[in-house]
mmCIF file of C-alpha atoms and ligand atoms in Angstrom:
data_model
loop_
_atom_site.group_PDB
_atom_site.id
_atom_site.type_symbol
_atom_site.label_atom_id
_atom_site.label_comp_id
_atom_site.label_asym_id
_atom_site.label_seq_id
_atom_site.Cartn_x
_atom_site.Cartn_y
_atom_site.Cartn_z
ATOM 1 C CA MET A 120 0.091 0.027 -0.052
ATOM 2 C CA LYS A 121 1.194 3.593 -0.652
ATOM 3 C CA VAL A 122 2.408 5.615 2.262
ATOM 4 C CA ILE A 123 -0.101 8.342 1.500
ATOM 5 C CA GLN A 124 -2.782 5.765 1.842
ATOM 6 C CA HIS A 125 -1.546 4.630 5.343
ATOM 7 C CA LEU A 126 -1.386 8.414 6.365
ATOM 8 C CA LYS A 127 -4.938 9.017 5.161
ATOM 9 C CA ASN A 128 -6.356 5.750 6.807
ATOM 10 C CA ALA A 129 -4.610 6.458 10.183
ATOM 11 C CA LYS A 130 -6.628 7.058 13.370
ATOM 12 C CA LYS A 131 -3.491 7.681 15.305
ATOM 13 C CA THR A 132 0.231 8.638 14.951
ATOM 14 C CA LEU A 133 1.777 5.926 12.789
ATOM 15 C CA LEU A 134 5.319 4.358 13.273
ATOM 16 C CA SER A 135 7.935 3.713 10.492
ATOM 17 C CA PHE A 136 11.584 3.280 10.328
ATOM 18 C CA GLU A 137 14.551 3.470 7.951
ATOM 19 C CA ILE A 138 17.323 0.808 7.701
ATOM 20 C CA LEU A 139 20.546 0.587 5.856
ATOM 21 C CA PRO A 140 21.560 -2.263 3.356
ATOM 22 C CA PRO A 141 24.163 -4.173 5.070
ATOM 23 C CA LEU A 142 27.971 -3.585 4.098
ATOM 24 C CA LYS A 143 28.958 -5.764 1.103
ATOM 25 C CA GLY A 144 29.866 -9.157 2.328
ATOM 26 C CA LYS A 145 27.490 -9.203 5.300
ATOM 27 C CA ASP A 146 24.534 -11.633 4.872
ATOM 28 C CA ILE A 147 20.778 -10.816 5.068
ATOM 29 C CA ASN A 148 20.702 -11.846 8.826
ATOM 30 C CA SER A 149 21.904 -8.224 9.829
ATOM 31 C CA ILE A 150 18.732 -6.986 8.203
ATOM 32 C CA TYR A 151 16.552 -9.375 9.979
ATOM 33 C CA GLU A 152 18.179 -8.422 13.262
ATOM 34 C CA GLY A 153 17.317 -4.770 12.739
ATOM 35 C CA ILE A 154 13.793 -5.419 11.757
ATOM 36 C CA ASP A 155 12.650 -8.346 14.080
ATOM 37 C CA PRO A 156 12.801 -6.309 17.281
ATOM 38 C CA LEU A 157 10.525 -3.736 15.937
ATOM 39 C CA LEU A 158 7.861 -5.951 14.451
ATOM 40 C CA GLU A 159 5.524 -5.983 17.413
ATOM 41 C CA PHE A 160 4.930 -2.284 17.178
ATOM 42 C CA LYS A 161 3.570 -2.921 13.696
ATOM 43 C CA PRO A 162 5.342 -0.329 11.650
ATOM 44 C CA SER A 163 3.219 0.811 8.720
ATOM 45 C CA PHE A 164 6.347 1.154 6.408
ATOM 46 C CA ILE A 165 10.010 0.520 6.207
ATOM 47 C CA ASN A 166 12.392 2.711 4.284
ATOM 48 C CA VAL A 167 15.631 1.333 2.898
ATOM 49 C CA THR A 168 18.449 3.626 2.271
ATOM 50 C CA TYR A 169 20.325 3.993 -1.193
ATOM 51 C CA HIS A 170 24.132 4.238 -1.190
ATOM 52 C CA ARG A 171 25.991 5.635 -4.033
ATOM 53 C CA GLU A 172 29.461 4.351 -5.237
ATOM 54 C CA GLU A 173 32.491 5.640 -3.503
ATOM 55 C CA VAL A 174 35.957 6.000 -4.976
ATOM 56 C CA ILE A 175 38.811 4.121 -3.531
ATOM 57 C CA TYR A 176 42.451 3.705 -4.522
ATOM 58 C CA LYS A 177 44.374 0.458 -4.482
ATOM 59 C CA GLU A 178 47.968 0.171 -4.413
ATOM 60 C CA ARG A 179 49.289 -1.687 -7.449
ATOM 61 C CA GLY A 180 52.924 -1.617 -6.583
ATOM 62 C CA GLN A 181 55.742 0.854 -7.907
ATOM 63 C CA GLY A 182 53.806 3.876 -6.628
ATOM 64 C CA LEU A 183 50.899 3.130 -8.748
ATOM 65 C CA LEU A 184 47.439 3.628 -7.392
ATOM 66 C CA GLN A 185 44.325 2.289 -9.233
ATOM 67 C CA LYS A 186 41.215 4.272 -8.884
ATOM 68 C CA ILE A 187 38.164 2.026 -8.494
ATOM 69 C CA ARG A 188 34.564 2.840 -7.793
ATOM 70 C CA VAL A 189 32.660 0.570 -5.262
ATOM 71 C CA ARG A 190 29.282 0.479 -3.824
ATOM 72 C CA LYS A 191 29.729 -0.433 -0.213
ATOM 73 C CA ARG A 192 26.122 -0.991 0.536
ATOM 74 C CA PRO A 193 24.419 -2.480 -2.508
ATOM 75 C CA GLY A 194 20.898 -4.239 -2.348
ATOM 76 C CA THR A 195 18.287 -1.498 -1.565
ATOM 77 C CA VAL A 196 15.597 -2.859 -4.057
ATOM 78 C CA GLY A 197 16.293 -6.556 -3.148
ATOM 79 C CA ILE A 198 15.854 -5.754 0.454
ATOM 80 C CA CYS A 199 12.645 -4.065 -0.130
ATOM 81 C CA ALA A 200 11.245 -6.961 -2.194
ATOM 82 C CA MET A 201 12.520 -9.393 0.730
ATOM 83 C CA ILE A 202 10.659 -7.423 3.383
ATOM 84 C CA LYS A 203 7.540 -7.442 1.364
ATOM 85 C CA ALA A 204 7.711 -11.125 0.799
ATOM 86 C CA LYS A 205 8.928 -12.074 4.263
ATOM 87 C CA TYR A 206 7.119 -9.734 6.541
ATOM 88 C CA ASN A 207 4.260 -8.290 4.414
ATOM 89 C CA ILE A 208 5.244 -4.816 5.368
ATOM 90 C CA ASP A 209 5.141 -1.957 2.846
ATOM 91 C CA THR A 210 8.650 -0.664 1.841
ATOM 92 C CA VAL A 211 9.965 2.703 0.554
ATOM 93 C CA PRO A 212 13.188 2.183 -1.506
ATOM 94 C CA HIS A 213 15.231 5.528 -1.506
ATOM 95 C CA LEU A 214 16.222 6.460 -5.022
ATOM 96 C CA ILE A 215 18.792 9.275 -5.701
ATOM 97 C CA CYS A 216 19.993 11.554 -8.649
ATOM 98 C CA GLY A 217 23.672 10.826 -7.932
ATOM 99 C CA GLY A 218 25.166 8.350 -10.301
ATOM 100 C CA PHE A 219 21.999 7.872 -12.321
ATOM 101 C CA THR A 220 21.242 8.943 -15.753
ATOM 102 C CA LYS A 221 17.530 9.271 -16.664
ATOM 103 C CA GLU A 222 17.569 6.045 -18.390
ATOM 104 C CA ASP A 223 19.014 4.352 -15.274
ATOM 105 C CA THR A 224 16.272 5.962 -13.175
ATOM 106 C CA GLU A 225 13.605 4.829 -15.691
ATOM 107 C CA ASP A 226 14.974 1.244 -15.406
ATOM 108 C CA ALA A 227 15.039 1.381 -11.586
ATOM 109 C CA LEU A 228 11.388 2.602 -11.562
ATOM 110 C CA ILE A 229 10.259 -0.133 -13.976
ATOM 111 C CA GLU A 230 11.877 -2.646 -11.603
ATOM 112 C CA LEU A 231 10.073 -1.291 -8.555
ATOM 113 C CA ASN A 232 6.917 -1.510 -10.482
ATOM 114 C CA PHE A 233 7.298 -5.163 -11.473
ATOM 115 C CA LEU A 234 8.287 -6.020 -7.884
ATOM 116 C CA GLY A 235 4.860 -4.530 -6.661
ATOM 117 C CA ILE A 236 6.616 -1.841 -4.675
ATOM 118 C CA ASP A 237 4.265 1.090 -4.258
ATOM 119 C CA ASN A 238 6.520 3.858 -2.805
ATOM 120 C CA VAL A 239 9.617 5.637 -3.467
ATOM 121 C CA LEU A 240 11.543 8.325 -1.702
ATOM 122 C CA ALA A 241 13.207 10.729 -4.169
ATOM 123 C CA LEU A 242 16.204 12.363 -3.258
ATOM 124 C CA ARG A 243 19.406 14.250 -4.828
ATOM 125 C CA GLY A 244 21.914 12.320 -2.732
ATOM 126 C CA ASP A 245 25.283 14.017 -1.501
ATOM 127 C CA ALA A 246 28.523 14.471 -3.334
ATOM 128 C CA ILE A 247 30.747 11.479 -3.222
ATOM 129 C CA LYS A 248 33.949 11.964 -1.076
ATOM 130 C CA SER A 249 36.165 12.720 -4.102
ATOM 131 C CA GLU A 250 33.968 15.665 -5.104
ATOM 132 C CA SER A 251 33.760 19.091 -3.415
ATOM 133 C CA SER A 252 30.127 19.454 -4.317
ATOM 134 C CA PHE A 253 27.358 17.368 -5.876
ATOM 135 C CA ILE A 254 27.912 16.704 -9.641
ATOM 136 C CA PRO A 255 25.003 15.162 -11.492
ATOM 137 C CA GLU A 256 25.347 12.448 -14.174
ATOM 138 C CA ARG A 257 25.715 14.163 -17.750
ATOM 139 C CA GLU A 258 22.108 12.744 -18.588
ATOM 140 C CA GLY A 259 21.009 12.746 -15.039
ATOM 141 C CA HIS A 260 19.003 14.961 -12.678
ATOM 142 C CA ALA A 261 20.606 17.932 -10.684
ATOM 143 C CA HIS A 262 18.030 18.179 -8.078
ATOM 144 C CA ALA A 263 15.235 16.046 -6.467
ATOM 145 C CA ASP A 264 12.341 18.029 -7.968
ATOM 146 C CA ASP A 265 13.699 16.868 -11.433
ATOM 147 C CA LEU A 266 13.815 13.447 -10.405
ATOM 148 C CA ILE A 267 10.282 13.681 -8.885
ATOM 149 C CA ARG A 268 9.177 15.054 -12.234
ATOM 150 C CA GLN A 269 10.302 12.022 -13.994
ATOM 151 C CA ILE A 270 8.658 9.755 -11.735
ATOM 152 C CA THR A 271 5.355 11.761 -11.943
ATOM 153 C CA GLY A 272 5.785 11.544 -15.606
ATOM 154 C CA LEU A 273 6.160 7.689 -15.625
ATOM 155 C CA ASN A 274 3.126 7.588 -13.189
ATOM 156 C CA LYS A 275 1.424 9.044 -16.213
ATOM 157 C CA GLY A 276 2.801 6.547 -18.721
ATOM 158 C CA SER A 277 5.411 9.090 -20.069
ATOM 159 C CA TYR A 278 8.441 7.116 -20.831
ATOM 160 C CA LEU A 279 11.791 8.648 -22.104
ATOM 161 C CA HIS A 280 11.459 7.409 -25.678
ATOM 162 C CA ASP A 281 8.786 8.077 -28.120
ATOM 163 C CA GLU A 282 8.049 4.608 -28.987
ATOM 164 C CA GLU A 283 6.970 3.829 -25.412
ATOM 165 C CA ARG A 284 4.809 6.777 -25.035
ATOM 166 C CA GLU A 285 1.572 4.708 -24.791
ATOM 167 C CA ALA A 286 3.138 2.193 -22.364
ATOM 168 C CA ALA A 287 1.396 1.263 -18.999
ATOM 169 C CA PRO A 288 1.818 3.918 -16.305
ATOM 170 C CA THR A 289 3.686 3.168 -12.959
ATOM 171 C CA ASP A 290 1.701 4.017 -9.837
ATOM 172 C CA LEU A 291 4.280 4.931 -7.253
ATOM 173 C CA CYS A 292 3.743 7.133 -4.251
ATOM 174 C CA ILE A 293 6.477 9.835 -3.999
ATOM 175 C CA GLY A 294 8.022 11.032 -0.893
ATOM 176 C CA ALA A 295 10.825 13.663 -0.527
ATOM 177 C CA ALA A 296 13.111 14.936 2.071
ATOM 178 C CA CYS A 297 12.929 18.242 3.904
ATOM 179 C CA TYR A 298 14.949 19.875 6.590
ATOM 180 C CA PRO A 299 13.560 21.760 9.570
ATOM 181 C CA GLU A 300 16.919 23.477 10.275
ATOM 182 C CA LYS A 301 17.459 23.922 6.566
ATOM 183 C CA HIS A 302 19.631 21.853 4.055
ATOM 184 C CA ALA A 303 23.344 22.411 4.538
ATOM 185 C CA GLU A 304 23.787 23.962 1.204
ATOM 186 C CA ALA A 305 20.569 26.178 1.371
ATOM 187 C CA LEU A 306 21.233 29.951 1.723
ATOM 188 C CA ASN A 307 18.595 30.130 4.498
ATOM 189 C CA LEU A 308 15.383 28.218 5.625
ATOM 190 C CA ASN A 309 13.158 30.458 3.279
ATOM 191 C CA THR A 310 15.063 29.642 0.082
ATOM 192 C CA ASP A 311 15.144 25.871 1.257
ATOM 193 C CA ILE A 312 11.242 25.990 1.586
ATOM 194 C CA ALA A 313 10.742 27.604 -1.757
ATOM 195 C CA TYR A 314 12.586 24.818 -3.311
ATOM 196 C CA LEU A 315 10.910 22.285 -1.329
ATOM 197 C CA LYS A 316 7.522 23.870 -2.832
ATOM 198 C CA ARG A 317 8.908 22.822 -6.180
ATOM 199 C CA LYS A 318 9.348 19.091 -5.082
ATOM 200 C CA VAL A 319 5.632 19.097 -3.876
ATOM 201 C CA ASP A 320 4.457 20.788 -7.083
ATOM 202 C CA ALA A 321 6.316 18.296 -8.979
ATOM 203 C CA GLY A 322 4.460 15.400 -7.331
ATOM 204 C CA ALA A 323 5.747 14.590 -3.774
ATOM 205 C CA GLU A 324 2.856 13.505 -1.906
ATOM 206 C CA TYR A 325 4.462 13.526 1.517
ATOM 207 C CA LEU A 326 7.742 14.750 3.229
ATOM 208 C CA VAL A 327 10.159 13.294 5.804
ATOM 209 C CA THR A 328 12.157 15.500 7.794
ATOM 210 C CA GLN A 329 15.874 15.195 8.463
ATOM 211 C CA MET A 330 16.432 14.255 12.054
ATOM 212 C CA PHE A 331 16.148 17.090 14.825
ATOM 213 C CA TYR A 332 16.308 17.289 18.500
ATOM 214 C CA ASP A 333 14.228 20.193 19.156
ATOM 215 C CA ASN A 334 10.563 19.769 18.461
ATOM 216 C CA ALA A 335 9.942 23.596 18.365
ATOM 217 C CA LYS A 336 12.086 23.650 15.116
ATOM 218 C CA TYR A 337 9.853 20.844 13.576
ATOM 219 C CA PHE A 338 6.618 22.743 14.455
ATOM 220 C CA ASN A 339 7.988 26.092 13.288
ATOM 221 C CA PHE A 340 8.997 24.449 9.989
ATOM 222 C CA VAL A 341 5.460 22.791 9.486
ATOM 223 C CA GLU A 342 4.007 26.188 10.030
ATOM 224 C CA LEU A 343 6.372 27.959 7.530
ATOM 225 C CA CYS A 344 5.617 25.224 5.057
ATOM 226 C CA ARG A 345 1.911 25.602 5.463
ATOM 227 C CA ALA A 346 2.248 29.473 5.002
ATOM 228 C CA GLU A 347 3.968 28.729 1.645
ATOM 229 C CA GLY A 348 1.365 26.532 0.374
ATOM 230 C CA ILE A 349 2.879 23.165 1.137
ATOM 231 C CA ASN A 350 0.062 21.094 2.394
ATOM 232 C CA VAL A 351 1.272 17.532 2.293
ATOM 233 C CA PRO A 352 1.897 15.409 5.475
ATOM 234 C CA ILE A 353 5.374 16.375 6.884
ATOM 235 C CA ILE A 354 6.641 13.314 8.890
ATOM 236 C CA PRO A 355 9.184 14.100 11.640
ATOM 237 C CA GLY A 356 12.369 11.984 11.691
ATOM 238 C CA ILE A 357 13.941 11.008 14.967
ATOM 239 C CA LYS A 358 17.460 9.444 15.468
ATOM 240 C CA PRO A 359 18.393 8.648 19.039
ATOM 241 C CA LEU A 360 22.074 9.585 19.745
ATOM 242 C CA THR A 361 23.741 6.474 21.362
ATOM 243 C CA THR A 362 27.435 6.824 21.064
ATOM 244 C CA MET A 363 30.126 9.421 21.794
ATOM 245 C CA ARG A 364 30.914 9.351 18.051
ATOM 246 C CA HIS A 365 27.295 10.480 17.310
ATOM 247 C CA ILE A 366 27.900 13.596 19.417
ATOM 248 C CA ALA A 367 30.700 14.823 17.296
ATOM 249 C CA PHE A 368 29.466 13.368 14.036
ATOM 250 C CA ILE A 369 25.755 14.091 13.781
ATOM 251 C CA PRO A 370 25.443 18.057 14.314
ATOM 252 C CA LYS A 371 28.494 18.521 12.056
ATOM 253 C CA THR A 372 27.426 16.238 9.270
ATOM 254 C CA PHE A 373 23.695 17.072 9.137
ATOM 255 C CA GLY A 374 24.030 20.815 10.354
ATOM 256 C CA ILE A 375 21.820 20.277 13.272
ATOM 257 C CA ASP A 376 21.608 22.148 16.506
ATOM 258 C CA LEU A 377 21.256 20.297 19.823
ATOM 259 C CA PRO A 378 19.089 22.178 22.309
ATOM 260 C CA GLN A 379 20.849 23.439 25.235
ATOM 261 C CA PRO A 380 19.377 21.351 28.204
ATOM 262 C CA PHE A 381 20.209 18.193 25.903
ATOM 263 C CA ALA A 382 23.943 19.401 24.983
ATOM 264 C CA LYS A 383 24.499 20.296 28.631
ATOM 265 C CA GLY A 384 23.923 16.620 29.489
ATOM 266 C CA LEU A 385 25.809 15.338 26.628
ATOM 267 C CA VAL A 386 29.058 17.228 27.430
ATOM 268 C CA LYS A 387 29.104 15.263 30.847
ATOM 269 C CA CYS A 388 28.829 12.002 29.183
ATOM 270 C CA LYS A 389 31.939 9.827 29.379
ATOM 271 C CA THR A 390 31.022 6.509 27.778
ATOM 272 C CA ASP A 391 28.540 5.338 24.853
ATOM 273 C CA ALA A 392 26.344 3.936 27.649
ATOM 274 C CA ASP A 393 25.936 7.492 29.167
ATOM 275 C CA VAL A 394 25.071 8.937 25.758
ATOM 276 C CA LYS A 395 22.644 6.134 24.987
ATOM 277 C CA GLN A 396 20.885 6.481 28.179
ATOM 278 C CA LEU A 397 20.523 10.344 27.677
ATOM 279 C CA GLY A 398 19.794 10.011 23.908
ATOM 280 C CA VAL A 399 17.105 7.554 24.367
ATOM 281 C CA GLU A 400 15.359 9.546 27.202
ATOM 282 C CA TRP A 401 15.547 12.628 24.939
ATOM 283 C CA SER A 402 13.964 10.790 21.978
ATOM 284 C CA ILE A 403 11.251 9.305 24.209
ATOM 285 C CA ALA A 404 10.209 12.984 25.390
ATOM 286 C CA GLN A 405 10.410 14.205 21.637
ATOM 287 C CA THR A 406 8.231 11.193 20.425
ATOM 288 C CA LYS A 407 5.661 11.702 23.116
ATOM 289 C CA ASP A 408 5.505 15.312 22.398
ATOM 290 C CA LEU A 409 5.267 14.811 18.662
ATOM 291 C CA ILE A 410 2.352 12.198 19.152
ATOM 292 C CA SER A 411 0.504 14.340 21.593
ATOM 293 C CA LYS A 412 0.563 17.392 19.067
ATOM 294 C CA GLY A 413 -0.843 15.091 16.422
ATOM 295 C CA ALA A 414 2.268 14.239 14.118
ATOM 296 C CA PRO A 415 0.917 11.977 11.126
ATOM 297 C CA CYS A 416 3.770 9.421 11.871
ATOM 298 C CA VAL A 417 7.067 9.349 13.652
ATOM 299 C CA HIS A 418 9.848 7.965 11.443
ATOM 300 C CA PHE A 419 12.895 6.458 13.178
ATOM 301 C CA TYR A 420 16.388 6.487 11.723
ATOM 302 C CA THR A 421 17.857 3.056 13.153
ATOM 303 C CA MET A 422 21.111 3.163 11.102
ATOM 304 C CA GLY A 423 20.793 -0.588 11.419
ATOM 305 C CA LYS A 424 20.596 -0.776 15.233
ATOM 306 C CA SER A 425 17.136 -1.034 16.452
ATOM 307 C CA GLU A 426 17.561 -1.599 20.140
ATOM 308 C CA ALA A 427 17.579 1.961 21.162
ATOM 309 C CA VAL A 428 14.521 2.665 18.877
ATOM 310 C CA ARG A 429 12.732 -0.185 20.532
ATOM 311 C CA GLN A 430 13.171 1.200 23.863
ATOM 312 C CA ILE A 431 11.797 4.651 22.613
ATOM 313 C CA VAL A 432 8.637 3.178 20.753
ATOM 314 C CA LYS A 433 7.944 0.840 23.688
ATOM 315 C CA GLU A 434 7.858 3.753 26.084
ATOM 316 C CA ALA A 435 6.412 6.603 23.721
ATOM 317 C CA PHE A 436 3.582 4.791 21.581
HETATM 318 P P1 FAD B 551 17.373 18.570 -3.243
HETATM 319 O O1 FAD B 551 15.925 18.722 -2.883
HETATM 320 O O2 FAD B 551 17.681 18.587 -4.643
HETATM 321 O O3 FAD B 551 18.004 19.834 -2.505
HETATM 322 C C1 FAD B 551 19.477 20.053 -2.255
HETATM 323 C C2 FAD B 551 19.695 21.506 -2.252
HETATM 324 O O4 FAD B 551 19.592 22.123 -3.244
HETATM 325 C C3 FAD B 551 19.061 22.201 -1.039
HETATM 326 O O5 FAD B 551 20.074 23.119 -0.463
HETATM 327 C C4 FAD B 551 17.885 22.928 -1.844
HETATM 328 O O6 FAD B 551 17.574 24.170 -1.180
HETATM 329 C C5 FAD B 551 18.579 23.201 -3.172
HETATM 330 N N1 FAD B 551 17.771 22.973 -4.345
HETATM 331 C C6 FAD B 551 16.592 22.199 -4.300
HETATM 332 N N2 FAD B 551 16.159 22.150 -5.530
HETATM 333 C C7 FAD B 551 16.665 23.121 -6.278
HETATM 334 C C8 FAD B 551 16.661 23.606 -7.614
HETATM 335 N N3 FAD B 551 15.538 23.346 -8.356
HETATM 336 N N4 FAD B 551 17.467 24.580 -8.116
HETATM 337 C C9 FAD B 551 18.572 24.984 -7.240
HETATM 338 N N5 FAD B 551 18.690 24.522 -5.850
HETATM 339 C C10 FAD B 551 17.721 23.670 -5.478
HETATM 340 N N6 FAD B 551 21.109 10.383 0.841
HETATM 341 C C11 FAD B 551 21.632 9.200 0.157
HETATM 342 O O7 FAD B 551 22.498 9.311 -0.613
HETATM 343 N N7 FAD B 551 20.737 8.075 0.330
HETATM 344 C C12 FAD B 551 19.594 7.992 1.100
HETATM 345 O O8 FAD B 551 19.039 7.012 1.044
HETATM 346 C C13 FAD B 551 19.179 9.289 1.706
HETATM 347 N N8 FAD B 551 18.172 9.182 2.326
HETATM 348 C C14 FAD B 551 17.480 10.509 3.082
HETATM 349 C C15 FAD B 551 16.271 10.441 3.789
HETATM 350 C C16 FAD B 551 15.796 11.550 4.152
HETATM 351 C C17 FAD B 551 14.694 11.490 4.976
HETATM 352 C C18 FAD B 551 16.699 12.638 4.284
HETATM 353 C C19 FAD B 551 16.254 13.826 4.895
HETATM 354 C C20 FAD B 551 17.939 12.749 3.500
HETATM 355 C C21 FAD B 551 18.315 11.505 3.043
HETATM 356 N N9 FAD B 551 19.601 11.327 2.127
HETATM 357 C C22 FAD B 551 20.031 10.502 1.615
HETATM 358 C C23 FAD B 551 20.390 12.731 2.144
HETATM 359 C C24 FAD B 551 20.026 13.581 0.947
HETATM 360 O O9 FAD B 551 20.369 12.892 -0.337
HETATM 361 C C25 FAD B 551 21.015 14.806 1.003
HETATM 362 O O10 FAD B 551 20.505 15.543 2.097
HETATM 363 C C26 FAD B 551 21.135 15.683 -0.236
HETATM 364 O O11 FAD B 551 22.183 16.670 0.000
HETATM 365 C C27 FAD B 551 19.935 16.522 -0.511
HETATM 366 O O12 FAD B 551 18.875 15.684 -1.119
HETATM 367 P P2 FAD B 551 17.478 16.372 -1.391
HETATM 368 O O13 FAD B 551 16.761 15.356 -1.954
HETATM 369 O O14 FAD B 551 16.837 17.144 -0.167
HETATM 370 O O15 FAD B 551 18.049 17.407 -2.488
#
């Protein structure tokens, strides 16, 4: 079923979560281990991230380095199909612009359609490590709104080449990303919201936020979006901090501010266990507040580790 249908049918705040494909070489059990502990809470849908290739250099002797492109976490679509078959839970594969030509995108969408997957989260993706800023494929999309336009087109039966124009339409529900504290590259929150409107106008039926730790920022963002005519559901994304590394990594990588009372507690943490205890408590309070104020769904970033999310959901839902 489509995410938008889940949201329309909902009588209370829904639960969803996001998982990552395992690192290449790991078996499928690591996916089951991430999903199984959360099954009892009846997630409405599960997102599976997409990971672009990275460039690595291999020593080939005599000072020679070979440049190789590798995808460290392949398997997004296969995992989505497996989840549907094994658990009968709806899935949302992420699809990015980076590394894809429009042809590649069309092929990927046809594959999702044949697998009976009803949803897709359309994203631009980030620059790969060897690039200083995002560079689209020559025949690819520069921004998520362009990708969304292609998906919307295919949903109307518009394929890339003339001879397929009358071909069967796909029927994918399109989601897109949004950023309550603005996207790192955006000039300011207002310009970011103006571009967000383009994604919705292009066909995004709902939005999922970047993680945030201050609910006031989410509610303020929703208000600004409504004022700009963005009227689709905006699903808040929650990621519990659980390690010392998260404290350094998450605010810097995602351009997120931690509220002072939370930050004050975190600077006193000495171990991962300290961070996890505080991080889980903070996310429980955030989730309870979001539910009490009528959030359509709470989406959890598990990053492959579901134990902390399990504690939060058990307490808050
Ligand atoms: P866009 O909407 O294209 O926006 C990128 C920037 O360009 C913004 O600053 C925006 O203001 C600006 N902009 C937007 N449209 C235009 C336009 N038409 N012209 C000029 N400027 C414009 N990354 C992955 O690689 N794989 C994943 O699975 C993944 N999942 C994610 C899930 C969620 C819920 C979120 C919030 C992010 C996810 N990301 C993922 C990260 C995402 O790819 C990055 O944040 C990326 O830098 C931006 O993606 P976007 O779709 O928001 O891009």
